[in-house]
XYZ file of C-alpha atoms in Angstrom:
581
model
C -107.596 -29.900 126.988
C -109.406 -28.146 124.610
C -107.509 -25.876 122.182
C -108.864 -22.118 123.655
C -107.240 -23.981 127.382
C -104.019 -24.526 125.863
C -103.389 -20.719 124.341
C -102.858 -19.303 127.144
C -100.982 -22.241 128.695
C -98.847 -21.807 126.091
C -98.152 -17.758 126.132
C -98.002 -18.563 130.183
C -94.767 -20.435 129.656
C -93.297 -18.371 126.338
C -93.261 -15.557 129.656
C -91.235 -17.582 131.924
C -89.425 -19.180 129.499
C -88.231 -15.266 128.566
C -87.684 -14.493 131.921
C -84.437 -17.361 132.093
C -81.774 -15.786 131.846
C -79.179 -16.850 128.916
C -75.952 -18.612 130.012
C -72.780 -17.103 129.683
C -69.824 -17.722 128.604
C -66.360 -16.726 129.296
C -63.651 -15.823 127.169
C -62.059 -19.058 128.137
C -64.657 -21.522 127.945
C -65.747 -19.871 124.400
C -61.979 -19.683 123.371
C -62.190 -23.576 124.093
C -65.166 -24.373 122.664
C -63.976 -22.703 119.483
C -60.596 -24.989 119.153
C -62.330 -28.068 120.277
C -64.925 -27.316 116.929
C -62.142 -26.047 114.645
C -60.110 -29.286 115.237
C -62.904 -31.494 115.044
C -63.984 -30.327 111.481
C -63.395 -32.239 108.323
C -61.258 -31.126 105.887
C -62.979 -29.574 102.732
C -62.575 -31.699 99.548
C -60.025 -29.225 97.748
C -57.616 -30.008 100.446
C -58.172 -33.773 100.246
C -57.366 -33.140 95.908
C -54.601 -30.905 96.146
C -51.974 -33.866 98.126
C -53.572 -36.644 95.577
C -52.345 -34.138 92.546
C -48.913 -33.336 95.191
C -47.891 -36.517 94.652
C -49.325 -38.119 91.164
C -46.517 -38.185 88.849
C -46.847 -38.336 85.091
C -44.154 -39.830 82.181
C -43.536 -37.362 79.716
C -45.072 -40.181 77.323
C -48.379 -39.818 79.716
C -48.480 -35.364 79.609
C -48.117 -35.764 75.761
C -50.735 -37.975 75.371
C -53.206 -36.246 77.406
C -52.088 -32.870 75.757
C -52.669 -34.070 72.278
C -56.466 -35.386 73.860
C -56.868 -31.879 74.882
C -56.265 -30.132 71.886
C -58.316 -32.794 70.052
C -61.261 -32.256 72.366
C -60.822 -28.033 71.772
C -60.952 -27.662 67.867
C -63.906 -30.640 68.153
C -65.806 -28.338 70.469
C -68.041 -25.233 69.721
C -66.543 -22.681 71.618
C -69.871 -20.131 71.594
C -67.979 -17.534 74.187
C -64.857 -14.902 72.601
C -61.987 -14.862 72.942
C -57.840 -13.908 71.268
C -57.263 -17.176 70.424
C -60.525 -17.923 68.548
C -60.100 -14.542 66.899
C -57.254 -15.893 65.550
C -58.593 -18.590 64.632
C -61.288 -17.016 62.471
C -60.633 -13.960 61.414
C -57.151 -14.599 60.117
C -57.844 -12.061 56.959
C -59.240 -8.757 58.880
C -56.163 -9.715 61.477
C -53.466 -9.830 58.399
C -54.871 -6.626 56.786
C -54.882 -4.869 60.775
C -51.443 -6.131 60.532
C -50.485 -4.948 56.963
C -52.049 -1.129 57.565
C -50.568 -0.526 61.382
C -46.921 -2.374 59.804
C -47.676 0.485 57.291
C -48.550 3.488 59.434
C -45.688 3.301 62.129
C -43.389 2.633 58.790
C -44.331 6.177 57.320
C -44.392 8.333 60.439
C -41.217 6.211 60.508
C -39.191 6.979 57.631
C -40.482 10.678 58.281
C -38.433 11.211 61.399
C -36.347 14.054 60.347
C -32.385 12.925 60.499
C -30.531 16.054 59.760
C -29.246 19.667 60.753
C -32.237 21.597 63.125
C -31.691 24.678 62.653
C -33.675 27.579 65.858
C -35.043 30.116 64.848
C -33.786 34.277 65.714
C -35.680 36.841 66.470
C -34.348 40.985 65.914
C -33.821 42.392 69.732
C -33.590 45.215 71.862
C -30.035 43.471 72.700
C -29.488 46.769 75.481
C -30.188 50.124 76.327
C -29.434 53.107 79.081
C -30.786 56.576 79.474
C -34.056 58.163 77.709
C -35.439 55.114 75.740
C -38.678 55.188 73.718
C -40.040 52.392 71.944
C -43.040 53.240 70.144
C -45.764 49.979 68.637
C -48.968 50.928 67.328
C -48.559 54.293 68.410
C -48.042 53.955 71.466
C -45.094 53.585 74.169
C -44.410 50.354 75.807
C -42.443 49.289 78.655
C -38.601 47.696 77.769
C -37.241 45.442 79.643
C -33.264 43.939 77.760
C -34.608 40.484 74.820
C -37.308 42.292 74.604
C -38.804 41.790 70.382
C -38.348 43.970 67.983
C -41.180 44.376 65.056
C -41.632 45.389 62.067
C -43.106 49.308 62.356
C -41.279 49.893 65.413
C -40.000 52.860 66.178
C -36.938 53.099 68.641
C -36.264 56.286 70.112
C -32.844 57.982 72.436
C -32.720 60.749 73.863
C -30.648 63.255 74.961
C -27.889 60.544 77.068
C -30.310 58.033 75.602
C -28.444 54.354 73.761
C -29.820 51.793 72.476
C -28.745 48.068 70.916
C -30.797 45.824 68.518
C -29.356 42.453 67.320
C -31.323 41.690 64.146
C -32.038 37.682 63.676
C -29.395 37.871 60.691
C -26.651 38.113 63.613
C -26.751 41.471 62.862
C -26.352 44.224 65.060
C -27.022 48.383 65.001
C -26.198 50.695 67.959
C -28.011 54.406 67.992
C -26.750 57.280 69.382
C -28.138 59.487 71.764
C -30.796 61.668 70.000
C -31.943 59.478 67.073
C -34.390 57.664 65.761
C -35.029 54.305 63.720
C -38.140 52.781 62.267
C -37.594 49.173 61.341
C -39.378 48.675 57.709
C -39.161 45.409 56.629
C -37.422 41.847 58.886
C -37.562 39.422 56.231
C -36.790 35.769 56.449
C -38.076 34.125 53.236
C -39.576 31.214 52.655
C -38.102 30.647 56.207
C -34.796 29.704 55.365
C -31.842 29.901 57.878
C -29.169 31.866 55.248
C -31.766 34.093 53.415
C -32.706 37.488 54.828
C -33.850 41.112 54.110
C -33.408 43.815 56.490
C -34.396 47.320 55.875
C -34.272 50.696 58.610
C -34.706 54.004 58.327
C -32.514 56.693 60.336
C -35.254 59.115 60.533
C -32.586 61.433 62.491
C -29.490 60.840 64.623
C -26.671 58.274 63.768
C -25.659 55.341 64.069
C -23.056 52.590 64.169
C -24.043 48.992 62.933
C -22.173 46.195 62.100
C -23.662 43.394 59.277
C -22.241 40.084 59.231
C -23.117 36.369 57.763
C -25.057 37.332 55.234
C -24.417 35.067 52.458
C -27.312 34.533 49.598
C -27.514 37.120 46.785
C -30.707 38.959 48.118
C -30.209 39.405 51.308
C -29.267 42.770 52.508
C -29.188 44.665 55.386
C -30.485 48.653 54.562
C -30.457 51.348 56.114
C -32.202 54.237 54.645
C -31.550 58.320 55.326
C -33.799 61.013 53.457
C -33.406 60.021 49.367
C -29.782 58.098 49.690
C -30.033 53.966 51.052
C -26.687 52.656 52.193
C -26.993 48.371 51.637
C -24.489 46.295 53.401
C -23.831 42.309 52.876
C -20.855 41.961 55.433
C -19.424 45.555 56.791
C -19.066 47.644 59.632
C -20.161 51.937 59.153
C -22.293 55.293 60.673
C -24.913 56.203 59.481
C -24.742 60.089 59.991
C -28.006 62.066 59.566
C -28.202 66.380 59.568
C -30.408 68.421 58.667
C -28.523 69.457 55.042
C -26.525 65.921 55.087
C -26.820 62.389 54.954
C -22.840 60.825 56.164
C -21.531 57.184 55.744
C -18.510 55.738 56.734
C -16.810 53.066 55.929
C -14.463 51.457 58.615
C -15.146 47.028 57.505
C -15.153 45.708 54.172
C -17.585 47.419 51.438
C -21.189 49.272 50.963
C -23.118 50.051 48.166
C -24.597 54.094 48.946
C -27.309 54.775 45.934
C -28.644 58.284 45.380
C -30.914 60.035 43.322
C -27.665 61.229 41.786
C -25.115 58.260 42.255
C -24.352 54.568 43.008
C -21.136 54.186 44.232
C -19.818 50.524 46.059
C -17.128 52.999 49.247
C -14.409 50.424 51.311
C -13.107 50.707 54.886
C -11.229 53.182 55.233
C -13.666 55.912 52.834
C -16.729 57.980 53.189
C -19.459 59.867 51.984
C -21.158 62.891 52.479
C -24.178 63.839 50.311
C -26.642 66.084 49.598
C -29.399 67.919 47.672
C -26.913 69.367 45.406
C -23.614 66.293 45.020
C -22.426 64.241 46.691
C -18.890 64.053 47.572
C -16.324 60.423 47.961
C -13.195 60.914 50.224
C -10.655 59.831 52.688
C -10.836 59.577 55.965
C -8.978 61.350 57.300
C -6.828 61.000 60.820
C -9.944 63.002 63.313
C -12.654 60.178 61.839
C -11.422 57.486 63.508
C -10.424 59.110 66.695
C -13.696 60.161 67.353
C -14.995 58.138 71.186
C -18.841 57.287 69.456
C -16.408 55.732 66.344
C -13.534 54.012 68.678
C -16.111 52.912 71.474
C -18.112 51.309 68.581
C -15.157 49.499 66.817
C -14.338 47.610 70.648
C -17.437 46.825 71.453
C -17.186 44.838 67.803
C -14.500 42.563 68.732
C -16.506 41.315 71.551
C -19.625 41.048 69.579
C -18.327 38.742 67.040
C -16.540 36.465 69.369
C -19.630 36.563 70.534
C -21.912 36.123 67.448
C -18.817 32.726 66.728
C -19.794 31.664 70.421
C -23.507 31.440 69.653
C -23.256 29.590 66.874
C -20.863 26.942 67.888
C -23.683 26.530 70.955
C -26.528 26.417 68.053
C -24.413 23.629 65.376
C -23.898 21.714 68.925
C -27.834 22.160 69.781
C -28.902 21.999 66.003
C -27.482 18.130 65.539
C -27.628 16.853 69.881
C -23.647 17.044 70.456
C -21.402 19.259 72.848
C -18.119 19.920 71.950
C -16.669 17.425 75.130
C -19.005 14.794 73.602
C -17.568 11.106 73.014
C -18.316 11.414 68.972
C -19.141 8.828 67.044
C -19.793 10.391 63.188
C -21.635 7.201 61.783
C -25.169 6.932 61.537
C -27.084 5.788 64.614
C -29.328 2.428 63.869
C -31.933 4.060 63.574
C -31.135 6.995 61.493
C -29.718 3.597 59.339
C -32.936 2.148 59.616
C -34.110 5.127 58.304
C -32.549 4.813 55.076
C -32.930 1.347 55.010
C -36.525 1.869 54.606
C -37.185 4.683 52.456
C -38.917 4.292 49.537
C -37.478 5.739 46.385
C -34.081 6.706 44.893
C -34.549 10.190 45.090
C -35.843 10.183 49.375
C -32.863 7.832 49.560
C -30.560 10.434 47.934
C -32.149 13.227 50.488
C -31.908 11.193 53.934
C -28.173 10.017 52.780
C -27.376 14.009 52.283
C -29.268 15.300 55.409
C -26.967 12.817 56.839
C -24.163 13.434 55.746
C -24.788 17.123 56.526
C -25.178 16.396 60.866
C -21.887 14.261 60.201
C -20.186 17.475 58.366
C -21.654 19.746 61.342
C -20.495 17.077 64.083
C -16.860 17.197 62.775
C -16.268 20.572 62.440
C -17.909 20.981 66.330
C -15.295 18.239 66.973
C -12.899 20.753 65.653
C -13.861 23.870 68.254
C -13.048 21.865 71.013
C -9.666 22.915 72.490
C -8.064 19.518 74.248
C -8.949 17.554 70.457
C -6.054 15.518 69.818
C -4.286 15.172 66.666
C -5.689 11.745 65.442
C -9.292 12.706 66.535
C -8.779 15.593 64.173
C -7.339 14.060 61.297
C -10.536 11.467 61.705
C -13.015 14.706 61.905
C -11.222 16.431 58.613
C -11.988 12.869 56.957
C -15.275 13.601 58.159
C -15.780 17.196 57.015
C -13.884 16.191 53.056
C -16.390 12.999 52.681
C -19.575 15.772 52.978
C -18.396 17.048 49.750
C -17.877 13.431 48.204
C -21.885 13.340 49.362
C -22.526 16.567 47.587
C -20.990 15.337 44.279
C -22.610 12.151 44.171
C -26.199 13.879 44.495
C -25.170 17.016 41.509
C -24.752 14.135 39.799
C -27.909 12.044 40.868
C -29.477 15.523 39.820
C -27.842 15.455 36.806
C -29.569 11.395 35.997
C -33.093 12.916 36.931
C -32.591 16.585 34.869
C -32.009 13.763 31.523
C -36.325 13.103 32.347
C -36.982 16.097 34.427
C -35.928 19.342 34.427
C -38.103 21.121 36.927
C -37.484 18.414 39.254
C -33.966 18.249 38.741
C -34.494 21.723 39.383
C -35.968 21.263 42.937
C -32.944 18.841 43.900
C -30.553 21.037 43.064
C -31.930 23.836 45.354
C -32.312 21.398 47.397
C -28.841 20.745 47.979
C -27.636 24.520 47.500
C -29.590 25.277 50.659
C -27.764 22.833 52.363
C -24.537 24.820 51.268
C -25.722 27.565 51.953
C -26.546 27.073 55.553
C -23.211 25.775 56.269
C -21.729 29.090 54.450
C -23.285 31.183 56.553
C -22.986 29.209 59.978
C -18.882 29.258 58.934
C -19.351 32.782 57.389
C -17.225 34.210 60.974
C -13.830 31.647 60.586
C -10.559 33.294 59.666
C -7.127 31.753 58.700
C -6.554 31.165 61.992
C -9.699 29.006 63.702
C -10.548 25.706 64.349
C -13.354 26.121 61.613
C -11.886 27.401 58.814
C -10.775 23.808 57.342
C -14.654 23.443 56.773
C -15.328 26.812 55.820
C -12.135 25.772 52.649
C -14.546 22.779 52.012
C -17.349 24.448 51.285
C -15.464 26.488 49.094
C -14.126 23.716 47.022
C -18.646 22.276 46.888
C -19.099 25.660 45.034
C -15.822 25.657 43.118
C -16.724 22.237 41.857
C -20.506 22.660 40.907
C -20.222 26.104 39.048
C -21.957 25.032 35.490
C -20.513 26.884 33.238
C -17.187 29.521 32.583
C -19.591 33.261 33.974
C -20.874 31.243 37.443
C -17.341 30.013 37.502
C -16.489 33.740 37.105
C -18.785 34.895 39.502
C -17.389 32.238 42.310
C -14.180 33.120 41.818
C -14.095 36.322 41.945
C -16.689 35.909 45.533
C -14.415 34.107 47.402
C -11.312 35.915 46.457
C -13.208 39.086 47.854
C -14.025 36.482 50.750
C -10.652 36.553 51.847
C -9.668 39.566 51.263
C -11.740 40.505 53.710
C -10.429 37.613 55.943
C -7.193 38.903 55.698
C -9.221 42.334 56.642
C -10.968 40.900 59.349
C -7.525 39.790 61.330
C -5.963 42.880 61.251
C -8.728 44.073 62.245
C -8.847 41.789 65.741
C -4.883 42.311 65.634
C -3.923 38.670 64.388
C -1.371 37.800 62.750
C -0.403 39.713 60.523
C 1.828 37.257 58.107
C -0.451 35.102 58.222
C -3.189 38.373 57.076
C -0.688 38.784 53.939
C -0.688 35.747 52.605
C -4.817 34.979 53.112
C -4.086 38.485 50.700
C -2.357 37.349 48.897
C -4.456 34.185 48.195
C -7.482 36.638 47.740
C -6.084 38.300 45.195
C -4.273 35.350 43.025
C -8.018 34.339 43.312
C -9.209 37.820 42.131
C -7.116 37.366 38.996
C -7.688 33.579 37.949
C -11.514 35.516 37.910
C -9.802 37.821 35.901
C -7.915 36.127 33.323
C -11.323 33.930 32.696
C -12.598 37.506 31.438
C -10.936 38.440 29.054
C -10.597 35.273 27.768
C -14.063 34.785 27.427
C -14.669 38.441 26.693
C -12.222 37.724 23.655
C -15.479 35.537 21.670
C -18.473 37.323 23.654
C -20.036 40.160 23.478
C -22.185 40.020 26.836
C -23.389 42.646 28.571
C -22.273 40.329 32.481
C -18.759 40.237 30.928
C -18.004 44.001 31.206
C -19.806 44.157 34.689
C -17.424 41.139 35.840
C -14.752 43.383 34.562
C -15.361 46.343 36.616
C -16.284 43.863 39.722
C -12.574 42.415 39.039
C -11.755 45.858 39.076
C -13.003 47.370 41.899
C -11.947 43.875 44.419
C -7.827 45.279 42.881
C -8.661 48.166 44.837
C -10.060 46.462 47.769
C -7.223 44.437 48.141
C -5.324 47.384 47.586
C -6.935 49.001 50.327
C -6.088 46.652 52.838
C -2.572 46.428 51.949
C -2.436 49.921 52.765
C -3.958 48.797 56.506
C -1.309 46.138 57.298
C 1.302 48.731 56.214
C 0.186 50.707 58.891
C 0.048 47.938 61.315
C 3.454 46.865 60.696
C 4.867 50.871 60.505
C 3.379 50.619 64.074
C 4.972 50.563 67.572
C 1.892 49.317 69.358
C -0.173 47.732 67.518
C -2.774 47.110 69.418
C -4.028 50.077 68.366
C -5.092 50.959 64.766
C -4.538 53.941 63.086
C -6.644 55.768 60.406
C -5.992 54.795 56.808
C -5.439 58.008 55.152
C -4.337 57.769 51.489
C -2.450 60.501 49.480
C -4.888 61.220 47.115
C -6.126 63.479 45.084
C -8.399 67.080 46.303
C -12.048 65.905 45.328
C -13.679 67.698 43.853
C -17.952 68.574 42.179
C -18.774 67.597 38.407
C -20.493 71.327 37.229
C -22.381 69.203 34.673
C -23.856 66.694 37.627
C -23.064 67.747 40.833
C -21.242 63.973 41.399
C -18.081 64.297 42.830
C -15.504 62.918 40.719
C -10.858 61.863 41.635
C -8.707 63.516 39.356
C -9.595 62.615 35.595
C -12.409 59.700 36.980
C -16.026 61.874 36.445
C -18.319 59.136 38.783
C -20.960 59.805 35.419
C -23.854 58.855 36.647
C -25.401 57.016 32.993
C -22.904 54.654 33.951
C -25.282 53.058 36.660
């Protein structure tokens, strides 16, 4: 059959085949067929190998021999692909360098960690207001809310029924009566210091009460300007009234320095200044001065405020060292802190780290003493830690003296470092009174200051300062209704410190004509006058039936008159000659 005849026949056959229906198996037949095929299928090779390997057990000797042969083969084989074992095998120098760099970087990051006390920032705020109150900033009145920040150049005004309270970053507070205007001139924290501060405000009109606490640095001050006069305080409660023809300053706690073009005068508690264009009069407060509702209200509010400040300071201390009053205390350095000190390079840096840790333990121990549930053993342990801080400071001072023999400037820097720590703790403890749990820590700080003086003049200064501090503590105890007998004892201790300073002044004055000696003599005399003023308060308290009400101290002093030549107030035969200032 020829090809041309075959092709049509094949096409017909194909057409017939396509018309045949495909065989169809039921699901049951499909599953049966599948199971038969799988059952008869041979096992893969890896299954047989797995079974054989599982049945083979090598002796320890053969395992060791096999391992040795494999390692020998690997070492002799030229590996072309990259993997980590080759990297460490053939790049040892590079790897070593990288490891040294990484360890060094971690070391410096580790040793630079802060192990000391961390102080939180504080701000000046509008703590409270009522009625018609305006805060002006950049010429615009801003929306008010309690706790809002107050900045330099802000102006605060109260209307006819207005009241405002400003809490300053240095823990001082000022309260504005109605129809009062105050400008905030300066809010300065030099070098971002925790203990140094300078606040200056201007009372343009009206009446303002101020309570100043916690200023311990020589250059720290709270200043209120009024017309051409200014009142400077480091610790005081005083009221300033500005009227068209007179500026009046009344002092109810501690002291202020009043300065005007005509006079500079230290005004102690229980005294007042009245300044006009022509004269300045300094006299005692009378009964009516203290009976004014505004004054009585602020004296009461101050008691509450001081308690709040103490609580806030305690909370800040706990936060600064990361402890709580109710924690289980361990004053020893942590493993991390010990490692930081151990890895710190250089004697100077190591000494600073050790001082940081000692300060942290000091604050932790002081916090512990404030726990009302502290046991006697825990109290003794905490006090021992506080005393050990004194020893650490002494060791640091000795180290500074060694450094001074070779590098005076660096020694001064280190001395400032430890002085800042003492000032910080002194500020933290400035409100502690003899009947407070923290007073033990405060007394140790005082001992550290005396031990660290460099010469007799500085010793006189510190003795005088500590005597004045005790006199102020006695006054605070009286004003706050504390233990009168304890207040009397503290007052005597303060007078004793002042008398020691007086003896030192007398001894130095016999061989020195320095102007500073005369200044010390004047300061000693003023401090004894302050002690007399506090004694007057004590006498009044002991003579009243209800000690809660503290009446005004009224001295029987001669009537104040004015010296015609200078227009300055005099008492008796003591002229306040402006040439002496």
